Short mmCIF file of N, CA, C and O in Angstrom, two decimals:
data_model
loop_
_atom_site.label_atom_id
_atom_site.label_comp_id
_atom_site.label_asym_id
_atom_site.label_seq_id
_atom_site.Cartn_x
_atom_site.Cartn_y
_atom_site.Cartn_z
N MET D 1 31.81 -4.75 -14.33
CA MET D 1 30.66 -4.88 -15.21
C MET D 1 29.36 -4.88 -14.41
O MET D 1 28.38 -4.28 -14.82
N VAL D 2 29.35 -5.54 -13.27
CA VAL D 2 28.13 -5.63 -12.47
C VAL D 2 27.73 -4.26 -11.91
O VAL D 2 26.55 -4.00 -11.70
N ASP D 3 28.70 -3.39 -11.70
CA ASP D 3 28.41 -2.06 -11.15
C ASP D 3 27.60 -1.20 -12.12
O ASP D 3 26.91 -0.28 -11.69
N TRP D 4 27.67 -1.46 -13.40
CA TRP D 4 26.98 -0.65 -14.40
C TRP D 4 25.53 -1.08 -14.61
O TRP D 4 24.73 -0.31 -15.14
N ILE D 5 25.17 -2.29 -14.20
CA ILE D 5 23.82 -2.80 -14.47
C ILE D 5 22.74 -1.92 -13.83
O ILE D 5 21.78 -1.53 -14.50
N PRO D 6 22.83 -1.58 -12.53
CA PRO D 6 21.78 -0.70 -11.97
C PRO D 6 21.71 0.66 -12.65
O PRO D 6 20.62 1.20 -12.84
N ILE D 7 22.85 1.20 -13.01
CA ILE D 7 22.86 2.52 -13.66
C ILE D 7 22.14 2.44 -15.00
O ILE D 7 21.31 3.29 -15.33
N VAL D 8 22.42 1.41 -15.78
CA VAL D 8 21.78 1.26 -17.09
C VAL D 8 20.29 1.00 -16.93
O VAL D 8 19.47 1.62 -17.63
N PHE D 9 19.91 0.10 -16.01
CA PHE D 9 18.49 -0.21 -15.85
C PHE D 9 17.70 0.98 -15.32
O PHE D 9 16.58 1.25 -15.77
N VAL D 10 18.25 1.71 -14.35
CA VAL D 10 17.54 2.86 -13.80
C VAL D 10 17.42 3.96 -14.86
O VAL D 10 16.37 4.57 -15.01
N THR D 11 18.47 4.17 -15.62
CA THR D 11 18.41 5.17 -16.69
C THR D 11 17.36 4.78 -17.73
O THR D 11 16.56 5.62 -18.16
N PHE D 12 17.33 3.51 -18.12
CA PHE D 12 16.35 3.04 -19.08
C PHE D 12 14.93 3.21 -18.53
O PHE D 12 14.03 3.67 -19.23
N LYS D 13 14.74 2.86 -17.26
CA LYS D 13 13.43 2.97 -16.65
C LYS D 13 12.96 4.42 -16.60
O LYS D 13 11.81 4.73 -16.92
N VAL D 14 13.86 5.32 -16.23
CA VAL D 14 13.50 6.74 -16.17
C VAL D 14 13.16 7.26 -17.56
O VAL D 14 12.18 8.01 -17.72
N LEU D 15 13.92 6.88 -18.56
CA LEU D 15 13.64 7.33 -19.93
C LEU D 15 12.29 6.80 -20.43
O LEU D 15 11.49 7.55 -20.99
N VAL D 16 12.02 5.52 -20.21
CA VAL D 16 10.77 4.93 -20.69
C VAL D 16 9.58 5.53 -19.96
O VAL D 16 8.59 5.92 -20.59
N LEU D 17 9.65 5.59 -18.64
CA LEU D 17 8.53 6.14 -17.88
C LEU D 17 8.35 7.64 -18.15
O LEU D 17 7.22 8.13 -18.23
N GLY D 18 9.45 8.36 -18.27
CA GLY D 18 9.35 9.79 -18.59
C GLY D 18 8.71 10.04 -19.94
O GLY D 18 7.87 10.92 -20.09
N THR D 19 9.10 9.24 -20.94
CA THR D 19 8.51 9.37 -22.26
C THR D 19 7.03 9.02 -22.23
O THR D 19 6.19 9.73 -22.82
N GLY D 20 6.70 7.96 -21.52
CA GLY D 20 5.29 7.57 -21.40
C GLY D 20 4.46 8.64 -20.71
O GLY D 20 3.35 8.94 -21.15
N MET D 21 4.99 9.21 -19.64
CA MET D 21 4.25 10.26 -18.94
C MET D 21 4.09 11.50 -19.80
O MET D 21 3.04 12.13 -19.81
N PHE D 22 5.14 11.85 -20.56
CA PHE D 22 5.05 13.02 -21.44
C PHE D 22 3.93 12.84 -22.46
O PHE D 22 3.09 13.73 -22.64
N PHE D 23 3.89 11.68 -23.12
CA PHE D 23 2.87 11.47 -24.14
C PHE D 23 1.48 11.33 -23.53
O PHE D 23 0.48 11.73 -24.13
N ALA D 24 1.38 10.77 -22.32
CA ALA D 24 0.08 10.68 -21.66
C ALA D 24 -0.45 12.06 -21.31
O ALA D 24 -1.63 12.37 -21.55
N ILE D 25 0.41 12.92 -20.78
CA ILE D 25 -0.01 14.28 -20.44
C ILE D 25 -0.35 15.05 -21.70
O ILE D 25 -1.35 15.77 -21.75
N LYS D 26 0.44 14.89 -22.74
CA LYS D 26 0.19 15.57 -24.00
C LYS D 26 -1.14 15.14 -24.60
O LYS D 26 -1.93 15.96 -25.08
N TRP D 27 -1.42 13.84 -24.56
CA TRP D 27 -2.68 13.33 -25.11
C TRP D 27 -3.87 13.89 -24.34
O TRP D 27 -4.85 14.33 -24.94
N HIS D 28 -3.78 13.91 -23.00
CA HIS D 28 -4.89 14.44 -22.22
C HIS D 28 -5.05 15.93 -22.45
O HIS D 28 -6.17 16.44 -22.49
N TYR D 29 -3.96 16.64 -22.59
CA TYR D 29 -4.04 18.08 -22.86
C TYR D 29 -4.70 18.32 -24.21
O TYR D 29 -5.56 19.20 -24.34
N ASP D 30 -4.31 17.56 -25.22
CA ASP D 30 -4.91 17.72 -26.55
C ASP D 30 -6.39 17.35 -26.54
O ASP D 30 -7.19 17.98 -27.24
N GLN D 31 -6.76 16.34 -25.76
CA GLN D 31 -8.17 15.98 -25.67
C GLN D 31 -8.98 17.10 -25.03
O GLN D 31 -10.12 17.35 -25.41
N GLY D 32 -8.40 17.76 -24.04
CA GLY D 32 -9.08 18.87 -23.38
C GLY D 32 -9.25 20.06 -24.30
O GLY D 32 -10.23 20.80 -24.21
N LYS D 33 -8.32 20.25 -25.22
CA LYS D 33 -8.41 21.38 -26.15
C LYS D 33 -9.45 21.14 -27.23
O LYS D 33 -9.92 22.08 -27.85
N LYS D 34 -9.81 19.88 -27.46
CA LYS D 34 -10.78 19.58 -28.52
C LYS D 34 -12.18 20.03 -28.14
O LYS D 34 -13.07 20.03 -28.97
N GLY D 35 -12.40 20.40 -26.90
CA GLY D 35 -13.72 20.88 -26.50
C GLY D 35 -14.52 19.84 -25.77
O GLY D 35 -15.70 20.05 -25.50
N LYS D 36 -13.92 18.70 -25.46
CA LYS D 36 -14.64 17.71 -24.68
C LYS D 36 -14.91 18.27 -23.30
O LYS D 36 -14.21 19.16 -22.82
N GLU D 37 -15.89 17.70 -22.68
CA GLU D 37 -16.19 18.15 -21.34
C GLU D 37 -15.06 17.77 -20.39
O GLU D 37 -14.54 16.66 -20.43
N LYS D 38 -14.70 18.69 -19.54
CA LYS D 38 -13.66 18.39 -18.56
C LYS D 38 -14.17 17.40 -17.53
O LYS D 38 -13.40 16.67 -16.93
N ARG D 39 -15.46 17.36 -17.37
CA ARG D 39 -16.04 16.44 -16.39
C ARG D 39 -15.79 15.00 -16.79
O ARG D 39 -15.51 14.16 -15.94
N ALA D 40 -15.83 14.71 -18.08
CA ALA D 40 -15.58 13.35 -18.55
C ALA D 40 -14.13 12.96 -18.33
O ALA D 40 -13.83 11.82 -17.95
N VAL D 41 -13.23 13.90 -18.53
CA VAL D 41 -11.81 13.62 -18.31
C VAL D 41 -11.55 13.39 -16.83
O VAL D 41 -10.82 12.46 -16.45
N LEU D 42 -12.17 14.19 -15.97
CA LEU D 42 -12.01 14.01 -14.54
C LEU D 42 -12.60 12.68 -14.08
O LEU D 42 -12.04 12.00 -13.23
N ARG D 43 -13.74 12.31 -14.65
CA ARG D 43 -14.37 11.04 -14.29
C ARG D 43 -13.48 9.87 -14.70
O ARG D 43 -13.29 8.92 -13.93
N ALA D 44 -12.90 9.94 -15.88
CA ALA D 44 -12.01 8.88 -16.34
C ALA D 44 -10.76 8.81 -15.47
O ALA D 44 -10.29 7.72 -15.10
N GLY D 45 -10.22 9.95 -15.10
CA GLY D 45 -9.06 9.97 -14.20
C GLY D 45 -9.39 9.40 -12.83
O GLY D 45 -8.58 8.70 -12.23
N GLY D 46 -10.57 9.70 -12.34
CA GLY D 46 -11.01 9.15 -11.06
C GLY D 46 -11.16 7.64 -11.11
O GLY D 46 -10.78 6.94 -10.17
N LYS D 47 -11.69 7.14 -12.22
CA LYS D 47 -11.83 5.69 -12.37
C LYS D 47 -10.48 5.01 -12.40
O LYS D 47 -10.28 3.96 -11.78
N VAL D 48 -9.53 5.61 -13.10
CA VAL D 48 -8.18 5.04 -13.15
C VAL D 48 -7.56 5.05 -11.76
O VAL D 48 -6.92 4.08 -11.36
N ALA D 49 -7.75 6.12 -11.01
CA ALA D 49 -7.19 6.21 -9.66
C ALA D 49 -7.80 5.16 -8.75
O ALA D 49 -7.09 4.52 -7.96
N VAL D 50 -9.11 4.95 -8.86
CA VAL D 50 -9.78 3.95 -8.03
C VAL D 50 -9.29 2.55 -8.37
O VAL D 50 -9.00 1.74 -7.48
N VAL D 51 -9.17 2.25 -9.66
CA VAL D 51 -8.67 0.94 -10.08
C VAL D 51 -7.24 0.72 -9.58
O VAL D 51 -6.89 -0.35 -9.10
N PHE D 52 -6.41 1.77 -9.65
CA PHE D 52 -5.04 1.66 -9.18
C PHE D 52 -4.99 1.38 -7.68
O PHE D 52 -4.25 0.51 -7.23
N VAL D 53 -5.77 2.10 -6.90
CA VAL D 53 -5.77 1.92 -5.45
C VAL D 53 -6.29 0.53 -5.09
O VAL D 53 -5.72 -0.15 -4.22
N LEU D 54 -7.35 0.09 -5.75
CA LEU D 54 -7.88 -1.25 -5.47
C LEU D 54 -6.89 -2.34 -5.84
O LEU D 54 -6.73 -3.31 -5.10
N SER D 55 -6.20 -2.18 -6.96
CA SER D 55 -5.21 -3.19 -7.34
C SER D 55 -4.03 -3.16 -6.38
O SER D 55 -3.46 -4.21 -6.05
N LEU D 56 -3.64 -1.99 -5.90
CA LEU D 56 -2.56 -1.88 -4.93
C LEU D 56 -2.94 -2.55 -3.61
O LEU D 56 -2.14 -3.30 -3.03
N LEU D 57 -4.16 -2.33 -3.16
CA LEU D 57 -4.62 -2.97 -1.93
C LEU D 57 -4.72 -4.48 -2.07
O LEU D 57 -4.34 -5.23 -1.17
N SER D 58 -5.22 -4.94 -3.21
CA SER D 58 -5.33 -6.39 -3.41
C SER D 58 -3.95 -7.04 -3.51
O SER D 58 -3.74 -8.14 -2.98
N LEU D 59 -3.00 -6.37 -4.14
CA LEU D 59 -1.64 -6.89 -4.20
C LEU D 59 -1.02 -6.97 -2.80
O LEU D 59 -0.36 -7.95 -2.46
N GLY D 60 -1.25 -5.96 -1.98
CA GLY D 60 -0.77 -5.99 -0.61
C GLY D 60 -1.39 -7.11 0.19
O GLY D 60 -0.71 -7.79 0.97
N LEU D 61 -2.69 -7.34 0.00
CA LEU D 61 -3.37 -8.42 0.71
C LEU D 61 -2.84 -9.78 0.27
O LEU D 61 -2.57 -10.65 1.10
N VAL D 62 -2.67 -9.97 -1.03
CA VAL D 62 -2.14 -11.24 -1.54
C VAL D 62 -0.73 -11.47 -1.02
O VAL D 62 -0.37 -12.58 -0.61
N THR D 63 0.08 -10.43 -0.98
CA THR D 63 1.44 -10.54 -0.47
C THR D 63 1.43 -10.91 1.01
O THR D 63 2.20 -11.77 1.46
N PHE D 64 0.55 -10.28 1.79
CA PHE D 64 0.46 -10.58 3.21
C PHE D 64 0.02 -12.02 3.45
O PHE D 64 0.63 -12.73 4.26
N VAL D 65 -1.00 -12.46 2.73
CA VAL D 65 -1.50 -13.84 2.90
C VAL D 65 -0.43 -14.85 2.48
O VAL D 65 -0.20 -15.85 3.18
N LEU D 66 0.24 -14.59 1.37
CA LEU D 66 1.28 -15.51 0.90
C LEU D 66 2.44 -15.57 1.89
O LEU D 66 2.96 -16.65 2.17
N SER D 67 2.83 -14.43 2.44
CA SER D 67 3.93 -14.44 3.39
C SER D 67 3.55 -15.15 4.68
O SER D 67 4.38 -15.80 5.30
N ARG D 68 2.29 -15.05 5.09
CA ARG D 68 1.83 -15.78 6.27
C ARG D 68 1.83 -17.29 6.00
O ARG D 68 2.20 -18.07 6.86
N LYS D 69 1.40 -17.68 4.80
CA LYS D 69 1.38 -19.11 4.45
C LYS D 69 2.78 -19.68 4.41
O LYS D 69 2.98 -20.85 4.71
N LEU D 70 3.75 -18.88 3.99
CA LEU D 70 5.14 -19.35 3.92
C LEU D 70 5.82 -19.32 5.28
O LEU D 70 6.95 -19.79 5.41
N GLY D 71 5.13 -18.78 6.29
CA GLY D 71 5.67 -18.79 7.63
C GLY D 71 6.63 -17.68 7.95
O GLY D 71 7.45 -17.79 8.86
N LEU D 72 6.55 -16.57 7.23
CA LEU D 72 7.43 -15.44 7.49
C LEU D 72 6.95 -14.69 8.73
O LEU D 72 5.76 -14.57 8.98
N ASP D 73 7.88 -14.19 9.51
CA ASP D 73 7.56 -13.45 10.72
C ASP D 73 7.29 -12.00 10.34
O ASP D 73 8.17 -11.28 9.89
N LEU D 74 6.05 -11.54 10.52
CA LEU D 74 5.67 -10.19 10.12
C LEU D 74 5.47 -9.25 11.30
O LEU D 74 4.93 -8.16 11.14
N THR D 75 5.93 -9.65 12.49
CA THR D 75 5.75 -8.79 13.66
C THR D 75 6.78 -7.68 13.66
O THR D 75 7.89 -7.82 13.16
N SER D 76 6.39 -6.56 14.25
CA SER D 76 7.31 -5.43 14.36
C SER D 76 8.30 -5.68 15.49
O SER D 76 7.92 -6.26 16.52
N PRO D 77 9.52 -5.21 15.36
CA PRO D 77 10.50 -5.43 16.45
C PRO D 77 10.21 -4.58 17.66
O PRO D 77 9.59 -3.63 17.68
#
């Protein structure tokens, strides 16, 4: 029974993320066809990318600080 858990969870994750990506791409494509400026879509995409990178960096920093506080050895071998 335990052997099936990763298969089910990974399959579910792929289906959910794939469906979400499909509808996100479809929505952006439909918005572009409505005649909106492509510049606004690119600007919005750039803002999302910047927010994602900043949140990724802050999560890495928080993880590093927390691991140092807990006394984990972070040196390379």
